[in-house]
Tab-separated table of C-alpha atoms and ligand atoms in Angstrom:
chain	number	residue	atom	x	y	z
R	1	MET	CA	13.411	18.569	15.019
R	2	LYS	CA	11.913	22.091	13.636
R	3	TYR	CA	11.003	21.100	10.490
R	4	VAL	CA	8.324	17.926	11.823
R	5	ASP	CA	7.149	20.283	14.410
R	6	GLU	CA	5.878	22.640	11.783
R	7	PHE	CA	3.558	19.977	10.935
R	8	ARG	CA	2.344	19.015	13.963
R	9	ASP	CA	1.783	22.637	15.450
R	10	PRO	CA	-1.360	22.127	17.664
R	11	ALA	CA	-2.368	25.871	16.952
R	12	LEU	CA	-2.270	25.450	13.185
R	13	ALA	CA	-4.461	22.388	13.512
R	14	ARG	CA	-7.074	23.960	15.605
R	15	GLN	CA	-6.802	26.886	12.847
R	16	LEU	CA	-7.519	23.857	10.089
R	17	LEU	CA	-10.335	22.128	12.533
R	18	HIS	CA	-11.893	25.340	12.849
R	19	ARG	CA	-11.754	25.790	8.944
R	20	ILE	CA	-13.203	22.505	8.245
R	21	LYS	CA	-16.326	22.682	10.835
R	22	GLN	CA	-16.983	25.889	9.390
R	23	ARG	CA	-17.027	24.937	5.828
R	24	SER	CA	-18.165	21.358	6.050
R	25	GLN	CA	-22.148	21.554	5.916
R	26	ARG	CA	-23.147	18.337	4.547
R	27	PRO	CA	-22.370	14.650	5.591
R	28	ILE	CA	-19.334	13.330	3.328
R	29	ARG	CA	-17.207	10.034	2.901
R	30	LEU	CA	-13.524	10.456	2.341
R	31	MET	CA	-11.046	7.616	1.013
R	32	GLU	CA	-7.714	7.669	2.412
R	33	PHE	CA	-6.242	5.542	-0.280
R	34	CYS	CA	-2.945	4.996	1.713
R	35	GLY	CA	-2.236	2.656	4.714
R	36	GLY	CA	0.272	5.027	6.087
R	37	HIS	CA	-2.581	7.420	6.219
R	38	THR	CA	-4.872	5.482	8.246
R	39	HIS	CA	-2.122	4.886	10.785
R	40	ALA	CA	-1.287	8.720	10.993
R	41	ILE	CA	-4.952	9.693	11.077
R	42	MET	CA	-5.387	6.843	14.064
R	43	ARG	CA	-2.048	7.983	15.805
R	44	TYR	CA	-3.182	11.400	16.358
R	45	GLY	CA	-6.821	10.953	16.655
R	46	LEU	CA	-7.774	12.941	13.844
R	47	ARG	CA	-11.255	11.068	13.328
R	48	SER	CA	-12.488	12.169	16.704
R	49	LEU	CA	-11.498	15.706	16.223
R	50	LEU	CA	-13.357	16.173	12.559
R	51	PRO	CA	-16.723	17.231	12.661
R	52	PRO	CA	-19.433	14.706	12.421
R	53	THR	CA	-20.025	15.396	8.980
R	54	VAL	CA	-16.508	14.058	7.862
R	55	ASP	CA	-16.700	10.130	7.791
R	56	LEU	CA	-13.095	9.153	6.667
R	57	ARG	CA	-12.447	5.598	5.181
R	58	SER	CA	-9.458	3.676	4.928
R	59	GLY	CA	-8.632	1.938	1.247
R	60	PRO	CA	-6.572	-0.433	-0.359
R	61	GLY	CA	-3.302	1.067	0.030
R	62	CYS	CA	-1.259	-1.640	2.020
R	63	PRO	CA	0.330	-3.535	-0.310
R	64	VAL	CA	0.920	-6.153	2.104
R	65	CYS	CA	-2.748	-6.535	2.552
R	66	VAL	CA	-3.648	-6.571	-1.014
R	67	THR	CA	-1.638	-9.180	-1.974
R	68	ALA	CA	-3.965	-12.072	-2.740
R	69	ASN	CA	-3.697	-15.474	-0.929
R	70	ALA	CA	-2.953	-17.485	-4.072
R	71	ASP	CA	-0.011	-15.133	-4.720
R	72	LEU	CA	1.339	-15.426	-1.137
R	73	ASP	CA	0.976	-19.347	-1.460
R	74	ARG	CA	3.187	-19.185	-4.442
R	75	ALA	CA	5.586	-17.664	-2.581
R	76	ILE	CA	5.628	-19.623	-0.044
R	77	ALA	CA	5.659	-22.611	-1.900
R	78	LEU	CA	8.521	-21.326	-3.872
R	79	ALA	CA	10.285	-20.652	-0.556
R	80	ARG	CA	10.095	-24.473	-0.078
R	81	VAL	CA	12.138	-25.114	-3.361
R	82	PRO	CA	15.276	-26.936	-2.087
R	83	GLY	CA	18.454	-24.643	-2.367
R	84	LEU	CA	16.281	-21.908	-3.043
R	85	ILE	CA	16.401	-18.272	-0.870
R	86	LEU	CA	13.471	-16.350	-0.706
R	87	THR	CA	14.750	-12.802	0.702
R	88	THR	CA	11.539	-10.367	1.521
R	89	PHE	CA	10.786	-7.458	3.398
R	90	GLY	CA	9.782	-8.275	7.095
R	91	ASP	CA	5.895	-7.336	6.645
R	92	MET	CA	5.275	-10.227	4.418
R	93	VAL	CA	6.763	-12.693	6.638
R	94	ARG	CA	3.881	-13.322	9.359
R	95	VAL	CA	1.361	-12.875	6.784
R	96	PRO	CA	-0.843	-16.078	6.994
R	97	GLY	CA	-1.264	-17.674	3.475
R	98	SER	CA	-3.698	-20.448	3.033
R	99	ARG	CA	-2.216	-22.891	4.978
R	100	GLU	CA	0.940	-21.128	6.760
R	101	SER	CA	2.903	-18.237	6.828
R	102	LEU	CA	6.594	-17.389	5.159
R	103	GLN	CA	7.410	-17.765	8.946
R	104	ASP	CA	6.130	-20.921	9.530
R	105	ALA	CA	7.800	-21.980	6.381
R	106	LYS	CA	11.133	-20.458	7.813
R	107	ALA	CA	10.012	-22.844	10.750
R	108	GLY	CA	10.050	-25.679	8.727
R	109	GLY	CA	13.323	-25.277	7.048
R	110	ALA	CA	12.937	-23.238	4.022
R	111	ASP	CA	15.547	-20.104	3.366
R	112	VAL	CA	13.477	-17.206	4.286
R	113	ARG	CA	15.344	-14.061	4.844
R	114	LEU	CA	14.408	-10.371	5.924
R	115	VAL	CA	15.624	-7.981	4.035
R	116	TYR	CA	15.970	-3.938	4.257
R	117	SER	CA	16.270	-3.104	0.651
R	118	THR	CA	17.188	-4.707	-2.872
R	119	LEU	CA	20.838	-3.958	-2.278
R	120	ASP	CA	20.744	-6.626	0.395
R	121	ALA	CA	18.899	-9.180	-1.973
R	122	LEU	CA	21.645	-8.486	-4.543
R	123	LYS	CA	24.430	-9.298	-1.881
R	124	ILE	CA	22.999	-12.508	-0.853
R	125	ALA	CA	22.623	-13.488	-4.569
R	126	ARG	CA	26.404	-12.197	-4.750
R	127	GLU	CA	27.279	-14.435	-2.227
R	128	ASN	CA	25.800	-17.423	-2.873
R	129	LEU	CA	26.212	-17.746	-6.512
R	130	ASP	CA	25.481	-21.444	-6.235
R	131	ARG	CA	22.191	-21.051	-5.286
R	132	PRO	CA	18.904	-19.132	-6.785
R	133	VAL	CA	17.985	-16.185	-4.691
R	134	VAL	CA	14.446	-14.701	-5.334
R	135	PHE	CA	13.479	-11.408	-4.139
R	136	LEU	CA	9.838	-11.317	-3.255
R	137	GLY	CA	8.365	-7.689	-4.673
R	138	VAL	CA	5.700	-6.677	-2.884
R	139	GLY	CA	4.949	-2.961	-3.126
R	140	PHE	CA	3.096	0.203	-4.746
R	141	GLU	CA	4.764	2.499	-7.602
R	142	THR	CA	7.009	3.520	-4.227
R	143	THR	CA	8.580	0.457	-4.465
R	144	ALA	CA	8.799	-0.911	-7.840
R	145	PRO	CA	11.493	1.322	-8.989
R	146	THR	CA	13.936	0.095	-6.706
R	147	VAL	CA	13.305	-3.469	-7.277
R	148	ALA	CA	13.227	-2.804	-11.250
R	149	ALA	CA	16.831	-0.937	-10.559
R	150	ALA	CA	17.697	-4.417	-8.750
R	151	ILE	CA	16.786	-6.405	-12.049
R	152	LEU	CA	18.476	-3.986	-14.528
R	153	GLN	CA	21.592	-4.115	-11.965
R	154	ALA	CA	21.220	-8.226	-12.004
R	155	GLN	CA	21.485	-8.188	-15.499
R	156	ALA	CA	24.435	-5.508	-15.840
R	157	GLU	CA	26.331	-7.693	-13.908
R	158	GLY	CA	25.439	-10.986	-15.334
R	159	LEU	CA	23.943	-12.403	-11.765
R	160	ASP	CA	21.828	-15.231	-13.367
R	161	ASN	CA	21.111	-16.462	-9.576
R	162	PHE	CA	19.035	-13.541	-8.978
R	163	SER	CA	15.163	-13.141	-9.711
R	164	VAL	CA	12.255	-11.565	-8.535
R	165	LEU	CA	8.940	-12.634	-8.022
R	166	SER	CA	6.925	-9.476	-9.163
R	167	LEU	CA	3.918	-8.723	-7.080
R	168	HIS	CA	3.530	-5.334	-7.789
R	169	LYS	CA	0.786	-3.126	-8.052
R	170	LEU	CA	-0.528	0.241	-9.234
R	171	THR	CA	-2.613	2.391	-7.717
R	172	PRO	CA	-5.059	4.568	-9.831
R	173	PRO	CA	-6.323	1.293	-11.549
R	174	ALA	CA	-7.258	0.254	-7.794
R	175	THR	CA	-8.903	3.692	-7.023
R	176	ARG	CA	-10.904	3.277	-10.351
R	177	ALA	CA	-12.081	-0.413	-9.455
R	178	ILE	CA	-13.287	1.097	-5.929
R	179	LEU	CA	-15.200	4.038	-7.910
R	180	ASP	CA	-16.482	1.829	-10.712
R	181	SER	CA	-17.666	-0.912	-8.161
R	182	GLY	CA	-20.444	1.648	-7.027
R	183	GLU	CA	-20.396	-0.218	-3.653
R	184	ILE	CA	-19.279	2.784	-1.415
R	185	ALA	CA	-20.500	6.126	-2.079
R	186	LEU	CA	-17.019	8.405	-1.627
R	187	HIS	CA	-17.123	12.392	-2.020
R	188	GLY	CA	-13.172	12.471	-2.168
R	189	ILE	CA	-10.142	10.794	-1.952
R	190	ILE	CA	-6.873	11.285	0.165
R	191	GLY	CA	-4.206	10.663	-2.634
R	192	PRO	CA	-1.081	8.940	-1.377
R	193	GLY	CA	1.795	10.859	-0.431
R	194	HIS	CA	4.739	8.773	-1.564
R	195	VAL	CA	3.234	7.089	-4.484
R	196	THR	CA	2.459	10.815	-5.314
R	197	THR	CA	5.919	11.488	-5.616
R	198	ILE	CA	6.875	9.215	-7.706
R	199	ILE	CA	3.702	9.237	-10.433
R	200	GLY	CA	3.131	12.718	-9.877
R	201	ALA	CA	-0.131	14.548	-8.730
R	202	GLY	CA	-1.298	14.670	-12.565
R	203	ALA	CA	-1.977	10.781	-12.440
R	204	TRP	CA	-5.118	11.732	-10.529
R	205	ALA	CA	-6.508	14.140	-12.937
R	206	PHE	CA	-9.200	11.232	-13.933
R	207	LEU	CA	-10.546	11.578	-10.700
R	208	PRO	CA	-12.255	15.114	-10.848
R	209	GLU	CA	-12.158	14.609	-14.765
R	210	GLU	CA	-14.085	10.921	-15.120
R	211	TYR	CA	-15.476	10.501	-11.588
R	212	ASN	CA	-16.056	14.202	-10.898
R	213	LEU	CA	-14.745	13.461	-7.340
R	214	PRO	CA	-12.064	15.969	-5.963
R	215	VAL	CA	-8.369	14.448	-4.755
R	216	ALA	CA	-5.925	15.972	-2.265
R	217	VAL	CA	-2.666	14.557	-2.324
R	218	ALA	CA	-1.469	14.654	1.345
R	219	GLY	CA	1.823	13.680	3.395
R	220	PHE	CA	1.655	12.149	6.462
R	221	GLU	CA	2.065	14.599	9.333
R	222	PRO	CA	-1.188	15.549	11.147
R	223	LEU	CA	-1.278	18.879	9.661
R	224	ASP	CA	-0.687	17.577	5.957
R	225	ILE	CA	-3.884	15.412	6.342
R	226	LEU	CA	-6.121	18.227	8.350
R	227	ARG	CA	-4.992	20.477	5.072
R	228	ALA	CA	-5.909	17.681	2.545
R	229	VAL	CA	-9.606	17.521	4.198
R	230	ALA	CA	-9.801	21.116	4.423
R	231	ASP	CA	-8.988	21.487	0.917
R	232	LEU	CA	-11.295	18.606	-0.146
R	233	VAL	CA	-14.117	19.754	2.044
R	234	ASP	CA	-13.528	23.273	0.461
R	235	MET	CA	-13.942	21.408	-3.258
R	236	ILE	CA	-17.169	19.605	-1.928
R	237	GLU	CA	-18.921	22.508	-0.981
R	238	ALA	CA	-17.761	24.654	-3.773
R	239	GLY	CA	-18.872	21.920	-6.296
R	240	SER	CA	-15.329	22.453	-8.054
R	241	PRO	CA	-13.801	19.159	-7.862
R	242	ALA	CA	-9.766	19.238	-8.975
R	243	VAL	CA	-6.299	18.013	-7.788
R	244	SER	CA	-4.896	19.712	-4.628
R	245	ASN	CA	-1.448	19.056	-3.754
R	246	SER	CA	-1.043	19.697	0.304
R	247	TYR	CA	2.137	17.642	-0.162
R	248	ALA	CA	4.138	20.185	-2.296
R	249	ARG	CA	7.276	19.523	-0.296
R	250	SER	CA	7.391	16.576	-1.795
R	251	VAL	CA	4.972	15.907	-4.786
R	252	SER	CA	5.095	17.948	-8.297
R	253	ARG	CA	2.672	17.745	-10.767
R	254	GLN	CA	5.143	15.310	-13.007
R	255	GLY	CA	6.431	13.244	-10.244
R	256	ASN	CA	9.860	11.579	-10.764
R	257	PRO	CA	10.741	10.703	-14.474
R	258	THR	CA	13.636	8.589	-13.991
R	259	ALA	CA	12.168	6.726	-11.024
R	260	MET	CA	9.321	5.972	-13.943
R	261	GLU	CA	11.688	5.437	-16.883
R	262	VAL	CA	13.627	2.694	-14.809
R	263	MET	CA	10.280	1.368	-13.719
R	264	ASP	CA	9.004	0.820	-17.508
R	265	ARG	CA	12.414	-0.570	-18.258
R	266	ALA	CA	12.216	-3.422	-16.238
R	267	PHE	CA	7.934	-3.937	-16.130
R	268	GLN	CA	5.333	-4.105	-18.030
R	269	THR	CA	1.569	-3.702	-17.070
R	270	GLY	CA	-0.798	-5.916	-16.977
R	271	ALA	CA	-3.856	-7.208	-14.802
R	272	ALA	CA	-3.340	-8.156	-11.069
R	273	GLU	CA	-5.480	-10.304	-8.245
R	274	TRP	CA	-6.059	-7.630	-5.608
R	275	ARG	CA	-7.260	-9.125	-1.867
R	276	GLY	CA	-10.831	-7.443	-1.807
R	277	LEU	CA	-10.926	-6.009	-5.075
R	278	GLY	CA	-10.395	-8.957	-7.563
R	279	ALA	CA	-8.827	-8.914	-10.819
R	280	VAL	CA	-8.058	-5.326	-11.659
R	281	PRO	CA	-7.303	-4.653	-15.368
R	282	ALA	CA	-3.863	-2.679	-15.902
R	283	SER	CA	-2.782	-2.743	-12.365
R	284	GLY	CA	0.089	-5.138	-11.813
R	285	LEU	CA	3.542	-5.400	-12.945
R	286	SER	CA	5.264	-8.100	-14.280
R	287	ILE	CA	9.043	-8.220	-15.845
R	288	ARG	CA	9.435	-7.499	-19.307
R	289	PRO	CA	9.903	-10.704	-21.598
R	290	GLU	CA	13.422	-9.512	-22.368
R	291	LEU	CA	14.544	-9.621	-18.903
R	292	VAL	CA	12.430	-13.256	-18.520
R	293	ARG	CA	15.660	-15.036	-17.044
R	294	PHE	CA	15.253	-12.462	-13.734
R	295	ASP	CA	11.459	-13.751	-13.391
R	296	ALA	CA	11.283	-16.267	-10.800
R	297	ALA	CA	7.327	-16.815	-12.161
R	298	HIS	CA	8.124	-18.154	-15.063
R	299	LEU	CA	11.873	-19.639	-13.703
R	300	TYR	CA	9.906	-21.769	-11.404
R	301	ARG	CA	6.748	-23.849	-11.642
R	302	VAL	CA	5.538	-24.325	-8.204
R	303	ASP	CA	2.048	-25.852	-7.145
R	304	PRO	CA	0.968	-23.873	-4.135
R	305	GLY	CA	-2.249	-26.012	-3.657
R	306	PRO	CA	-5.640	-24.971	-3.355
R	307	THR	CA	-6.114	-21.476	-2.012
R	308	LYS	CA	-8.387	-20.724	0.907
R	309	GLU	CA	-9.494	-17.648	2.567
R	310	HIS	CA	-9.513	-16.681	6.129
R	311	LYS	CA	-12.729	-17.965	7.733
R	312	GLY	CA	-14.371	-14.671	9.281
R	313	CYS	CA	-11.802	-12.323	8.157
R	314	ARG	CA	-13.281	-9.273	6.401
R	315	CYS	CA	-9.720	-7.668	5.400
R	316	GLY	CA	-11.459	-7.393	1.603
R	317	ASP	CA	-14.356	-5.187	2.864
R	318	VAL	CA	-12.071	-3.143	4.807
R	319	LEU	CA	-10.192	-2.664	1.767
R	320	ARG	CA	-12.418	-1.584	-0.279
R	321	GLY	CA	-13.822	0.596	2.843
R	322	THR	CA	-17.280	-0.750	2.965
R	323	VAL	CA	-16.405	-1.609	6.759
R	324	THR	CA	-14.165	-0.292	8.965
R	325	PRO	CA	-12.148	-2.843	10.976
R	326	PRO	CA	-14.036	-2.709	14.267
R	327	GLU	CA	-16.694	-4.036	12.349
R	328	CYS	CA	-14.830	-7.228	11.781
R	329	PRO	CA	-16.231	-9.745	14.157
R	330	LEU	CA	-13.043	-11.252	14.944
R	331	PHE	CA	-11.545	-7.623	15.739
R	332	GLY	CA	-9.519	-7.435	18.936
R	333	LYS	CA	-10.544	-11.063	20.087
R	334	ALA	CA	-9.646	-13.546	17.491
R	335	CYS	CA	-7.989	-11.414	15.789
R	336	THR	CA	-4.779	-9.341	17.367
R	337	PRO	CA	-1.291	-8.460	16.419
R	338	ILE	CA	-0.108	-11.355	18.333
R	339	ARG	CA	-2.218	-13.677	16.804
R	340	PRO	CA	-3.408	-12.340	13.366
R	341	ILE	CA	-5.826	-13.563	11.016
R	342	GLY	CA	-5.608	-11.651	8.124
R	343	PRO	CA	-2.891	-9.556	6.758
R	344	CYS	CA	-4.697	-6.151	7.537
R	345	MET	CA	-3.843	-6.806	11.336
R	346	VAL	CA	0.125	-7.815	10.644
R	347	SER	CA	1.604	-5.023	8.249
R	348	ALA	CA	2.753	-2.218	9.680
R	349	GLU	CA	0.150	0.050	6.737
R	350	GLY	CA	-2.744	-2.527	7.726
R	351	ALA	CA	-5.761	-0.841	8.851
R	352	CYS	CA	-6.937	-3.166	11.402
R	353	ALA	CA	-3.560	-3.073	12.986
R	354	ALA	CA	-3.841	0.881	13.113
R	355	TYR	CA	-7.538	0.797	14.833
R	356	TYR	CA	-5.893	-2.066	17.355
R	357	GLN	CA	-2.957	-0.137	18.072
R	358	PHE	CA	-4.587	3.678	18.283
R	359	GLY	CA	-8.055	2.946	19.358
R	360	GLN	CA	-11.295	2.036	17.579
R	361	GLU	CA	-13.105	5.198	17.532
R	362	GLU	CA	-16.022	3.514	16.693
D	1	SF4	FE1	-9.279	-9.679	8.995
D	1	SF4	FE2	-8.293	-9.461	11.626
D	1	SF4	FE3	-8.970	-7.000	9.957
D	1	SF4	FE4	-11.145	-8.964	11.139
D	1	SF4	S1	-9.871	-7.814	12.134
D	1	SF4	S2	-10.525	-8.134	9.175
D	1	SF4	S3	-10.182	-10.823	11.166
D	1	SF4	S4	-7.329	-8.806	9.695
């Protein structure tokens, strides 16, 4: 465990906190895009260790949370197609849609199966050649390449009973949408580590160039995040925004061209609906027309019924960073991880779940 310990060293953490306290002169608000960062920040109590000048807000970086209710309802309606097997990662199953969750649909007889990877979904398709098998594709640039590879694999094998309902989303356009809305004043962005491993740190250059905002790409250990905050404070105080990469052990400037190429072979970009952000141009990945026989959105016309939002749930506001989870009146009362009302309390990357699990700090 020596390697991990190096990124949790209390002495180094104290040094970084000292540097942040010395340098941070004026109040700033930083957004950690990624839900994984929110969980690490809450788990290690970093919010309370930072000086009062530094406010951290969580962002839309939880793929399960940003999946719009209408899309979730469509997936649930799909699961109810007779004979169809819907495969999905675990987090999606408990998210309440307008009327029910995938878990409820499963309890009602739908064949919903949890998988740990797209390889499992392909295996289920091979074992059930007489039944349609749909994989629910939810995730950012981190997950999309593996789903793209599964589509290409199904094509190579002629596995025509396999298809994907692609709800994949891209992170830079969502960041733009938040900044363009002008709804929240931000002074810097903690860039998502895993996503940036794929898209490369260079993909965030638009933040300093077009928005005059610094970005620090971070890993998920406490020292990674403190280093990113220290870099952001330095850049803000110096008035010289740039892209800093405090996750160099995983992230390069150009990213992973192989993964990007695979993604590009299976998907094309288009507008996507985000919970909290609405329709965001060029932020979604749909399956290319030449692979339409693997596109569940085209293969199955289902009627999910009217979409309803969860009354009182402020998940959309949490995802835009305009409120923190404890500001939701339902937080920890009507809404808990056992009885979640919105996806932000369900997902392992959800901000409400992180605040509930590790303390509110508000
Ligand atoms: Fe929604 Fe629950 Fe979070 Fe409130 S605490 S915003 S109801 S998920």
